[in-house]
Short mmCIF file of C-alpha atoms in Angstrom, two decimals:
data_model
loop_
_atom_site.label_atom_id
_atom_site.label_comp_id
_atom_site.label_asym_id
_atom_site.label_seq_id
_atom_site.Cartn_x
_atom_site.Cartn_y
_atom_site.Cartn_z
CA MET A 278 3.01 49.55 -33.06
CA GLY A 279 6.36 51.32 -33.33
CA ASN A 280 6.06 53.20 -30.03
CA GLN A 281 4.77 50.30 -27.99
CA ASN A 282 6.96 48.05 -25.84
CA ILE A 283 8.13 44.82 -27.37
CA ILE A 284 7.28 41.98 -24.99
CA MET A 285 8.58 39.04 -27.05
CA GLU A 286 10.71 38.89 -30.13
CA ALA A 287 11.92 36.06 -32.37
CA LYS A 288 15.00 36.46 -34.54
CA ASN A 289 15.93 34.03 -37.33
CA ILE A 290 14.37 30.96 -35.72
CA GLU A 291 15.03 27.61 -37.36
CA SER A 292 13.84 24.21 -36.16
CA ASP A 293 12.68 20.92 -37.68
CA ARG A 294 9.21 22.39 -38.16
CA LEU A 295 10.03 26.08 -38.61
CA LYS A 296 12.29 28.22 -40.77
CA ASN A 297 13.34 31.83 -40.79
CA ILE A 298 10.86 33.00 -38.16
CA ASN A 299 11.06 36.69 -37.28
CA PHE A 300 8.46 38.67 -35.37
CA LYS A 301 7.83 41.11 -32.59
CA LEU A 302 4.97 40.83 -30.08
CA PHE A 303 3.94 44.13 -28.53
CA GLU A 304 2.30 44.89 -25.21
CA GLY A 305 -1.47 45.22 -25.38
CA GLU A 306 -2.01 43.33 -28.61
CA ILE A 307 -3.61 40.10 -29.71
CA VAL A 308 -1.78 38.39 -32.55
CA THR A 309 -3.66 35.65 -34.37
CA LEU A 310 -1.77 32.89 -36.16
CA ILE A 311 -3.47 31.41 -39.18
CA GLY A 312 -2.38 29.00 -41.87
CA PRO A 313 -2.88 25.47 -43.18
CA SER A 314 -2.40 22.40 -40.97
CA GLY A 315 1.27 21.50 -40.53
CA ALA A 316 2.43 25.05 -41.28
CA GLY A 317 4.16 25.23 -37.88
CA LYS A 318 1.70 27.38 -35.89
CA SER A 319 1.57 25.15 -32.79
CA SER A 320 5.32 24.49 -33.00
CA LEU A 321 5.93 28.22 -32.82
CA LEU A 322 3.88 28.54 -29.60
CA MET A 323 5.73 25.55 -28.10
CA LEU A 324 9.04 27.40 -28.63
CA LEU A 325 7.79 30.50 -26.83
CA ASN A 326 6.81 28.44 -23.74
CA ARG A 327 10.09 26.47 -24.13
CA LEU A 328 8.31 23.16 -24.46
CA GLU A 329 10.67 22.80 -27.41
CA ASP A 330 13.87 24.63 -28.37
CA PRO A 331 14.88 25.99 -31.77
CA LYS A 332 18.04 24.78 -33.50
CA LYS A 333 19.05 28.31 -34.44
CA GLY A 334 18.04 31.85 -33.66
CA GLU A 335 17.03 33.74 -30.56
CA ILE A 336 13.78 34.39 -28.73
CA THR A 337 13.64 37.20 -26.21
CA TYR A 338 11.11 37.96 -23.50
CA ARG A 339 11.30 41.44 -22.07
CA ASN A 340 14.59 42.00 -23.90
CA LYS A 341 16.28 38.96 -22.39
CA ASN A 342 16.95 35.64 -24.13
CA ILE A 343 14.35 33.15 -22.88
CA ASN A 344 17.15 30.61 -22.24
CA GLU A 345 18.49 32.93 -19.54
CA TYR A 346 15.29 32.73 -17.49
CA GLU A 347 14.79 30.09 -14.88
CA MET A 348 12.51 27.60 -16.66
CA VAL A 349 9.69 27.71 -14.10
CA LYS A 350 9.66 31.51 -14.12
CA LEU A 351 9.49 31.69 -17.90
CA ARG A 352 6.70 29.12 -18.15
CA LYS A 353 4.76 30.90 -15.41
CA GLU A 354 5.02 34.27 -17.16
CA VAL A 355 4.51 32.99 -20.70
CA GLY A 356 1.49 30.74 -20.14
CA MET A 357 -0.03 28.38 -22.65
CA VAL A 358 -3.48 26.81 -23.16
CA PHE A 359 -3.90 23.86 -25.50
CA GLN A 360 -6.52 22.61 -27.93
CA SER A 361 -7.37 19.69 -25.66
CA SER A 362 -8.15 20.86 -22.14
CA SER A 363 -5.90 18.14 -20.60
CA LEU A 364 -7.28 18.65 -17.10
CA PHE A 365 -5.67 16.71 -14.26
CA ASP A 366 -7.69 14.14 -12.31
CA GLY A 367 -9.41 15.66 -9.28
CA THR A 368 -11.52 18.72 -8.63
CA VAL A 369 -11.70 22.05 -10.42
CA GLU A 370 -9.77 23.61 -7.52
CA ASP A 371 -7.04 20.94 -7.79
CA ASN A 372 -6.57 22.07 -11.37
CA LEU A 373 -6.72 25.79 -10.71
CA LYS A 374 -4.21 25.65 -7.89
CA TYR A 375 -1.75 23.37 -9.73
CA GLY A 376 0.43 26.18 -11.10
CA PRO A 377 0.29 28.58 -8.11
CA SER A 378 0.93 25.72 -5.65
CA LEU A 379 4.24 25.02 -7.38
CA PHE A 380 5.29 28.48 -6.23
CA GLY A 381 3.43 28.31 -2.88
CA GLU A 382 1.03 31.07 -3.91
CA TRP A 383 -2.43 29.49 -3.77
CA ASP A 384 -5.33 31.18 -2.03
CA HIS A 385 -8.84 29.74 -2.09
CA ASN A 386 -10.31 33.17 -2.94
CA ARG A 387 -8.20 33.28 -6.08
CA GLY A 388 -10.11 30.19 -7.22
CA LYS A 389 -13.39 32.08 -6.86
CA GLU A 390 -11.99 35.04 -8.80
CA LEU A 391 -10.88 32.77 -11.63
CA LEU A 392 -14.27 31.10 -11.86
CA GLU A 393 -15.87 34.54 -12.07
CA ILE A 394 -13.58 35.44 -14.97
CA VAL A 395 -14.62 32.33 -16.91
CA GLN A 396 -18.27 32.75 -15.81
CA LEU A 397 -18.71 29.54 -13.89
CA PRO A 398 -20.45 29.25 -10.48
CA VAL A 399 -18.20 29.44 -7.44
CA ASP A 400 -19.41 26.06 -6.14
CA TYR A 401 -17.69 24.49 -9.16
CA LEU A 402 -14.45 24.64 -7.16
CA SER A 403 -15.26 21.34 -5.46
CA LYS A 404 -16.65 19.70 -8.59
CA ASP A 405 -14.85 16.71 -10.11
CA VAL A 406 -13.54 17.62 -13.55
CA GLU A 407 -15.10 14.44 -14.97
CA GLU A 408 -18.52 16.01 -14.38
CA LEU A 409 -17.81 19.03 -16.59
CA SER A 410 -18.96 19.52 -20.18
CA GLY A 411 -16.40 20.02 -22.97
CA GLY A 412 -16.89 23.77 -22.96
CA GLU A 413 -16.58 23.97 -19.17
CA LYS A 414 -13.40 21.89 -19.25
CA GLN A 415 -11.83 24.26 -21.75
CA ARG A 416 -12.83 27.26 -19.61
CA ILE A 417 -11.18 25.62 -16.58
CA ALA A 418 -8.04 24.90 -18.62
CA PHE A 419 -8.00 28.58 -19.56
CA ALA A 420 -8.52 29.64 -15.92
CA ARG A 421 -5.80 27.19 -14.81
CA THR A 422 -3.26 29.02 -16.95
CA LEU A 423 -4.58 32.42 -15.83
CA ALA A 424 -4.09 31.28 -12.22
CA ASN A 425 -0.33 31.73 -12.76
CA ARG A 426 -0.95 35.41 -13.62
CA PRO A 427 0.92 35.16 -16.93
CA ASP A 428 2.28 38.18 -18.71
CA VAL A 429 1.89 36.64 -22.17
CA LEU A 430 -0.79 34.11 -23.08
CA LEU A 431 -0.32 31.56 -25.85
CA LEU A 432 -3.50 29.87 -27.07
CA ASP A 433 -3.37 26.87 -29.36
CA GLU A 434 -6.75 26.47 -31.07
CA VAL A 435 -8.54 26.68 -27.74
CA THR A 436 -11.97 27.18 -29.29
CA SER A 437 -11.79 24.64 -32.12
CA ALA A 438 -13.79 21.97 -30.28
CA LEU A 439 -16.33 24.35 -28.73
CA ASP A 440 -19.90 25.20 -29.69
CA LEU A 441 -20.82 28.70 -30.80
CA LYS A 442 -21.93 29.81 -27.31
CA ASN A 443 -18.66 28.75 -25.73
CA VAL A 444 -16.64 30.29 -28.56
CA GLU A 445 -18.37 33.62 -27.94
CA LEU A 446 -17.69 33.33 -24.22
CA MET A 447 -14.01 32.55 -24.72
CA GLU A 448 -13.63 35.49 -27.09
CA LYS A 449 -15.25 37.73 -24.51
CA PHE A 450 -12.82 36.51 -21.80
CA LEU A 451 -9.89 37.29 -24.07
CA LYS A 452 -11.09 40.82 -24.71
CA ASP A 453 -11.73 41.29 -20.97
CA ILE A 454 -8.30 40.22 -19.77
CA ILE A 455 -6.20 42.23 -22.18
CA PRO A 456 -4.26 44.39 -21.38
CA ASN A 457 -4.87 44.57 -17.61
CA GLN A 458 -4.52 40.92 -16.62
CA VAL A 459 -2.45 39.69 -19.54
CA ARG A 460 -0.11 41.97 -21.48
CA ALA A 461 -0.20 40.21 -24.84
CA ILE A 462 -1.87 37.23 -26.47
CA MET A 463 -0.74 35.08 -29.36
CA MET A 464 -3.38 32.65 -30.54
CA VAL A 465 -3.54 29.96 -33.19
CA THR A 466 -6.91 29.69 -34.89
CA HIS A 467 -8.33 27.87 -37.87
CA ASP A 468 -11.24 30.29 -37.93
CA ILE A 469 -10.43 33.26 -40.17
CA LYS A 470 -13.49 35.15 -38.89
CA GLN A 471 -12.24 34.68 -35.34
CA ALA A 472 -8.81 35.94 -36.36
CA GLU A 473 -10.53 39.02 -37.73
CA ARG A 474 -12.71 39.48 -34.63
CA LEU A 475 -9.84 39.22 -32.16
CA GLY A 476 -6.55 39.95 -33.83
CA ASN A 477 -4.89 43.35 -33.85
CA ARG A 478 -2.28 41.78 -36.07
CA THR A 479 -2.17 38.44 -37.87
CA PHE A 480 0.68 36.17 -38.93
CA PHE A 481 -0.05 33.88 -41.84
CA MET A 482 2.12 30.77 -41.65
CA ASP A 483 2.75 28.55 -44.62
CA GLU A 484 5.34 25.82 -45.17
CA LYS A 485 7.08 26.37 -41.83
CA GLU A 486 7.50 30.13 -42.14
CA ILE A 487 5.62 33.36 -41.60
CA ALA A 488 4.65 34.12 -45.16
CA GLU A 489 2.86 37.36 -44.35
CA GLN A 490 2.26 39.48 -41.25
CA GLY A 491 0.46 42.75 -40.64
CA ASP A 492 -2.64 44.52 -39.43
CA THR A 493 -5.39 41.88 -39.37
CA SER A 494 -8.21 43.57 -41.25
CA GLN A 495 -5.89 45.10 -43.83
CA MET A 496 -4.02 41.86 -44.41
CA LEU A 497 -7.12 39.70 -44.73
CA ARG A 498 -8.76 42.15 -47.12
CA ASN A 499 -5.69 42.75 -49.26
CA PRO A 500 -3.39 39.75 -49.08
CA THR A 501 -0.08 40.33 -50.79
CA THR A 502 1.03 36.73 -51.16
CA GLU A 503 -0.53 34.17 -53.46
CA SER A 504 -0.49 31.56 -50.69
CA LEU A 505 -2.57 33.73 -48.30
CA ARG A 506 -4.99 34.60 -51.10
CA ALA A 507 -5.46 30.88 -51.85
CA PHE A 508 -5.82 30.08 -48.13
CA LEU A 509 -8.48 32.76 -47.63
CA GLU A 510 -10.43 31.53 -50.66
CA GLU A 511 -10.40 27.98 -49.33
CA GLY A 512 -11.44 29.29 -45.91
CA THR A 513 -14.36 31.15 -47.40
CA ILE A 514 -15.50 28.07 -49.30
CA ASP A 515 -15.23 25.98 -46.11
CA GLY A 516 -17.15 28.64 -44.29
CA THR A 517 -14.43 28.73 -41.60
CA MET B 200 8.71 -37.88 3.34
CA ALA B 201 6.86 -37.16 0.11
CA PRO B 202 5.37 -40.15 -1.69
CA GLU B 203 7.32 -40.92 -4.87
CA ILE B 204 5.53 -40.82 -8.23
CA SER B 205 6.65 -43.82 -10.26
CA ASN B 206 7.66 -43.61 -13.95
CA THR B 207 4.53 -45.60 -14.87
CA SER B 208 2.32 -43.10 -13.05
CA MET B 209 4.15 -40.26 -14.76
CA PHE B 210 3.58 -41.92 -18.12
CA PHE B 211 -0.19 -41.86 -17.64
CA LEU B 212 -0.04 -38.06 -17.45
CA ILE B 213 -0.16 -38.38 -21.23
CA PHE B 214 -3.96 -38.48 -20.80
CA PHE B 215 -3.89 -34.95 -19.47
CA VAL B 216 -2.16 -33.89 -22.67
CA LEU B 217 -4.44 -35.95 -24.90
CA ILE B 218 -7.58 -34.21 -23.60
CA PRO B 219 -6.73 -30.71 -24.91
CA VAL B 220 -5.17 -32.21 -28.06
CA SER B 221 -8.42 -34.11 -28.78
CA LEU B 222 -10.51 -31.00 -28.09
CA SER B 223 -8.31 -29.08 -30.47
CA TYR B 224 -8.88 -31.64 -33.27
CA PHE B 225 -12.60 -31.91 -32.48
CA TYR B 226 -13.17 -28.17 -32.71
CA ALA B 227 -10.48 -27.63 -35.38
CA LEU B 228 -8.63 -25.18 -33.15
CA GLY B 229 -5.32 -25.94 -34.84
CA LEU B 230 -3.56 -26.05 -31.46
CA GLY B 231 -2.73 -29.78 -31.38
CA LYS B 232 0.94 -29.47 -32.34
CA SER B 233 1.44 -26.47 -30.13
CA ILE B 234 -0.11 -28.23 -27.09
CA PHE B 235 2.00 -31.32 -27.68
CA TRP B 236 5.28 -29.47 -28.12
CA SER B 237 4.73 -27.05 -25.24
CA SER B 238 3.87 -29.96 -22.93
CA LEU B 239 6.99 -31.84 -24.06
CA ARG B 240 9.11 -28.73 -23.70
CA GLY B 241 7.74 -28.02 -20.22
CA VAL B 242 8.38 -31.57 -19.04
CA THR B 243 11.91 -31.58 -20.48
CA GLN B 244 12.74 -28.21 -18.94
CA LEU B 245 11.51 -29.37 -15.54
CA PHE B 246 13.54 -32.58 -15.67
CA LEU B 247 16.63 -30.61 -16.68
CA ILE B 248 16.13 -28.08 -13.90
CA GLY B 249 15.58 -31.01 -11.49
CA TYR B 250 18.99 -32.45 -12.42
CA LEU B 251 20.60 -29.01 -12.35
CA LEU B 252 19.20 -28.27 -8.88
CA THR B 253 20.35 -31.66 -7.62
CA TYR B 254 23.85 -30.79 -8.84
CA LEU B 255 23.76 -27.27 -7.38
CA PHE B 256 22.49 -28.55 -4.02
CA SER B 257 25.49 -30.87 -3.90
CA LEU B 258 27.93 -27.96 -4.30
CA GLU B 259 29.26 -25.80 -1.50
CA ALA B 260 26.37 -23.45 -0.47
CA PHE B 261 27.88 -20.16 -1.61
CA THR B 262 28.86 -21.50 -5.05
CA GLY B 263 25.55 -23.23 -5.76
CA ILE B 264 23.47 -20.25 -4.64
CA SER B 265 25.61 -17.70 -6.53
CA ILE B 266 25.45 -19.62 -9.82
CA MET B 267 21.70 -20.14 -9.73
CA LEU B 268 20.82 -16.62 -8.52
CA THR B 269 23.01 -15.08 -11.23
CA VAL B 270 21.26 -17.12 -13.93
CA MET B 271 17.81 -16.29 -12.51
CA ILE B 272 18.54 -12.55 -12.24
CA VAL B 273 20.06 -12.29 -15.72
CA VAL B 274 17.16 -14.16 -17.35
CA ALA B 275 14.57 -12.18 -15.35
CA SER B 276 16.12 -8.80 -16.18
CA LEU B 277 16.43 -9.61 -19.88
CA HIS B 278 12.81 -10.73 -19.98
CA ALA B 279 11.39 -7.79 -17.97
CA SER B 280 13.43 -5.16 -19.82
CA LYS B 281 11.90 -6.24 -23.15
CA LYS B 282 8.71 -4.48 -22.03
CA GLY B 283 10.65 -1.24 -21.68
CA GLU B 284 12.26 -1.33 -25.12
CA GLY B 285 13.29 2.15 -26.18
CA ILE B 286 13.98 3.37 -22.63
CA PRO B 287 17.73 4.07 -22.37
CA LYS B 288 19.78 1.70 -20.17
CA VAL B 289 16.65 -0.27 -19.30
CA LYS B 290 18.50 -3.63 -19.19
CA ILE B 291 21.13 -2.52 -16.71
CA ILE B 292 18.56 -0.65 -14.59
CA THR B 293 16.28 -3.69 -14.45
CA PHE B 294 19.24 -5.92 -13.58
CA LEU B 295 20.40 -3.64 -10.76
CA VAL B 296 16.88 -3.25 -9.35
CA ILE B 297 16.41 -7.02 -9.20
CA VAL B 298 19.86 -7.44 -7.58
CA ILE B 299 19.02 -4.83 -4.94
CA ILE B 300 15.63 -6.42 -4.23
CA GLU B 301 17.11 -9.93 -3.98
CA LEU B 302 19.93 -8.82 -1.68
CA PHE B 303 17.48 -6.92 0.53
CA VAL B 304 15.08 -9.84 0.83
CA LEU B 305 17.90 -12.32 1.37
CA ALA B 306 19.36 -10.14 4.11
CA MET B 307 15.96 -10.05 5.85
CA TRP B 308 15.47 -13.83 5.60
CA LEU B 309 18.94 -14.64 6.88
CA GLY B 310 19.15 -11.77 9.36
CA PHE B 311 15.93 -12.74 11.10
CA ASP B 312 16.63 -16.46 10.83
CA MET B 313 13.65 -17.21 8.62
CA ILE B 314 15.63 -19.58 6.41
CA ALA B 315 19.11 -21.04 6.40
CA PHE B 316 21.82 -20.19 3.86
CA GLN B 317 21.42 -23.48 2.03
CA PRO B 318 20.80 -23.90 -1.71
CA ASP B 319 17.64 -25.99 -1.17
CA GLN B 320 16.07 -23.09 0.76
CA VAL B 321 17.57 -19.94 -0.77
CA ILE B 322 17.20 -20.95 -4.45
CA PRO B 323 13.45 -21.82 -4.54
CA MET B 324 12.50 -18.90 -2.28
CA SER B 325 14.63 -16.44 -4.31
CA GLY B 326 13.18 -17.83 -7.53
CA MET B 327 9.72 -16.81 -6.40
CA VAL B 328 10.84 -13.31 -5.39
CA ILE B 329 12.84 -12.76 -8.59
CA GLY B 330 10.04 -14.14 -10.80
CA ASN B 331 7.39 -11.91 -9.24
CA SER B 332 9.67 -8.86 -9.35
CA MET B 333 10.28 -9.61 -13.03
CA VAL B 334 6.53 -9.53 -13.72
CA ALA B 335 6.05 -6.34 -11.68
CA ILE B 336 8.94 -4.54 -13.43
CA GLY B 337 7.62 -5.64 -16.83
CA LEU B 338 4.17 -4.33 -15.97
CA ALA B 339 5.58 -1.05 -14.64
CA LEU B 340 7.72 -0.48 -17.75
CA GLU B 341 4.89 -1.32 -20.11
CA ARG B 342 2.46 0.91 -18.23
CA MET B 343 4.99 3.72 -18.06
CA LYS B 344 5.36 3.80 -21.84
CA SER B 345 1.63 3.69 -22.45
CA GLU B 346 0.88 6.30 -19.75
CA PHE B 347 3.46 8.74 -21.12
CA LYS B 348 1.88 8.28 -24.54
CA GLU B 349 -1.75 8.52 -23.45
CA SER B 350 -1.23 11.30 -20.92
CA LYS B 351 1.17 13.31 -23.07
CA GLY B 352 -1.27 16.25 -23.08
CA LYS B 353 -1.48 16.34 -19.28
CA ILE B 354 2.30 16.14 -18.85
CA ILE B 355 2.86 18.95 -21.36
CA ALA B 356 0.14 21.00 -19.66
CA ALA B 357 1.85 20.47 -16.28
CA LEU B 358 5.26 21.45 -17.69
CA SER B 359 3.79 24.51 -19.36
CA LEU B 360 2.42 25.64 -15.99
CA GLY B 361 5.93 25.52 -14.52
CA ALA B 362 6.11 21.97 -13.13
CA LYS B 363 9.48 20.23 -13.12
CA PRO B 364 9.62 16.75 -14.70
CA GLU B 365 9.39 15.06 -11.29
CA GLN B 366 6.31 17.12 -10.44
CA ALA B 367 4.70 16.61 -13.84
CA SER B 368 5.31 12.85 -13.68
CA LYS B 369 3.85 12.50 -10.19
CA ILE B 370 0.36 12.08 -11.65
CA LEU B 371 1.59 9.08 -13.64
CA ILE B 372 4.02 7.49 -11.18
CA LYS B 373 1.19 6.85 -8.73
CA LYS B 374 -0.87 5.07 -11.41
CA ILE B 375 2.09 3.01 -12.68
CA VAL B 376 3.18 1.72 -9.26
CA LYS B 377 -0.43 0.97 -8.35
CA SER B 378 -1.02 -1.03 -11.53
CA ALA B 379 2.08 -3.14 -10.89
CA MET B 380 1.01 -3.83 -7.29
CA ILE B 381 -2.67 -4.60 -7.80
CA PRO B 382 -2.29 -8.26 -8.87
CA ASN B 383 -0.42 -8.98 -5.62
CA VAL B 384 -2.81 -7.04 -3.40
CA ASP B 385 -5.72 -8.98 -4.92
CA GLY B 386 -3.83 -12.25 -4.66
CA LEU B 387 -3.13 -11.70 -0.95
CA LYS B 388 -6.81 -11.04 -0.24
CA THR B 389 -7.88 -14.50 -1.41
CA ILE B 390 -4.74 -16.41 -0.52
CA GLY B 391 -5.54 -19.89 0.76
CA LEU B 392 -9.29 -19.44 0.24
CA VAL B 393 -9.54 -20.10 -3.47
CA GLN B 394 -6.43 -22.16 -4.00
CA LEU B 395 -3.62 -23.23 -1.72
CA PRO B 396 -0.48 -21.37 -2.69
CA GLY B 397 2.20 -23.37 -4.53
CA MET B 398 4.82 -23.36 -1.84
CA MET B 399 2.44 -24.41 0.90
CA THR B 400 1.02 -27.15 -1.32
CA GLY B 401 4.54 -28.42 -2.03
CA LEU B 402 5.45 -28.54 1.64
CA ILE B 403 2.21 -30.31 2.62
CA LEU B 404 2.78 -32.86 -0.15
CA GLY B 405 6.31 -33.22 1.16
CA GLY B 406 4.94 -34.24 4.54
CA VAL B 407 5.21 -30.95 6.45
CA ALA B 408 2.36 -30.19 8.86
CA PRO B 409 -0.03 -27.52 7.44
CA ILE B 410 0.56 -25.20 10.40
CA GLU B 411 4.31 -25.30 9.67
CA ALA B 412 3.74 -24.99 5.92
CA ILE B 413 1.77 -21.75 6.31
CA ARG B 414 4.68 -20.16 8.17
CA TYR B 415 6.85 -20.59 5.07
CA GLN B 416 3.97 -19.42 2.90
CA ILE B 417 3.57 -16.25 4.99
CA VAL B 418 7.30 -15.54 4.74
CA ILE B 419 7.31 -15.94 0.97
CA SER B 420 3.98 -14.16 0.33
CA LEU B 421 4.97 -11.07 2.30
CA SER B 422 8.48 -11.12 0.83
CA ILE B 423 6.97 -11.18 -2.65
CA PHE B 424 4.59 -8.36 -1.73
CA ALA B 425 7.45 -6.17 -0.51
CA SER B 426 9.70 -6.98 -3.45
CA VAL B 427 6.97 -6.39 -6.04
CA SER B 428 6.12 -2.96 -4.55
CA LEU B 429 9.76 -1.97 -4.23
CA SER B 430 10.80 -3.14 -7.68
CA ALA B 431 7.88 -1.38 -9.43
CA MET B 432 8.54 1.80 -7.47
CA LEU B 433 12.32 1.77 -8.02
CA VAL B 434 12.18 1.08 -11.75
CA THR B 435 9.53 3.79 -12.19
CA VAL B 436 11.30 6.53 -10.26
CA ILE B 437 14.55 5.75 -12.07
CA CYS B 438 13.16 5.45 -15.60
CA TYR B 439 10.65 8.32 -15.79
CA ARG B 440 13.59 10.74 -16.17
CA PHE B 441 14.40 9.33 -19.59
CA PHE B 442 11.13 10.75 -20.92
CA PHE B 443 12.49 14.29 -20.40
CA ASN B 444 15.60 16.16 -21.56
CA ASN B 445 17.77 18.52 -19.51
CA ASN B 446 15.63 21.49 -20.54
CA GLN B 447 12.58 20.00 -18.80
CA GLN B 448 10.95 19.11 -22.11
CA LEU B 449 9.09 15.90 -22.89
CA ILE B 450 10.91 13.75 -25.45
CA PRO B 451 9.46 10.82 -27.38
CA ILE B 452 10.65 7.29 -26.59
CA THR B 453 10.97 5.33 -29.81
CA GLU B 454 11.12 1.56 -29.98
CA LYS B 455 13.77 0.08 -32.25
#
């Protein structure tokens, strides 16, 4: 990864739920975040989208401290999708245009494009979100964030509540959009197999810090820390 | 002139208290003491307020009105702000909102010659406006806290997409103001059909012709409607900001 461009970087981050966080996110890669519940995975994503701020340390996006960006610009370019779809009341189009409309950029055809990306029929644009299934809602939530044309995509356990078919679809979308539509992805997952399927690199978080990071397949096959070894064994037993 | 109710007649009201007390004993509801004491307390409070109003009405108009309105507004704001516990400065905000509403309504009444600046007109009419605003503000504050809790995911999603706090809260503000207004909208729809409103009933009992009594009722009903909508809207648009910090991040509101 040495020759690739760094898109985001965290240096010595400390917060109530995180300590000594250091990492680089490179263009073109998918980083998967794994670790036990409460290890700080979601908190880390929240810092990158500035939904929370660290107490110490610095996070940069394209070599500039994220605090120096206008908030709306940063959140548009570093988009985030959550575990619960949290769709707004109204139609699918109301949801898809929410972000772009804040910047006066919405075009009806963009809605059709987004639905094609997440493999839903175009006539879904006028559908009330209450009529959608759980998997469809999550796909719309994903498309809603893509509507902002983010540079970096942060995904917080977006497939954890989905059935196998929808998980496969979401994984396919992720592989399709990188690196042309989105430059880098950082995703939290509880599913070690998924981390292996998608991640170029993986960060293992334990007790608020990144205990181990490296090439996904290498790291999961030969863990160097006791905590990752124990976590992988538990994961295997759980079948996750 | 209203017919006077003698002390003997008043005494026989005891039967109205004995009915629920007996039912409570019969069904072992355990409410007997509570019914008795609340009835006694209610009667005592009303007698006291009767004497107080008689005194205030005897004072010079400005003094009597100022004293009573101050008491009403302070009590109403303390009561309504309890529902918004945890929201910074909620007592002072509630107080100021009720003051603004009362001054606005009073200016309309006096400006358009609907009532005279006399304690026996301003105090009862203002009491109704302040009381209803108190309920609406309480409802709005309560709903605001629960909406921010229940819809936390949606607000965070909106912020993460680039919305500013005022844009992210828009989805909730609509719901909050609506919920505070609904009881009044529904009340206005059936006004006079199901039960005669209190003020109109009082005036009719006092010997005023029904067609005159409804004029007062219309003034007060629409004044209440306007003040309820305004107070719910004002308190909501002022207080939603306290759910966010300066970095456009959602912060938890914790009750003491």
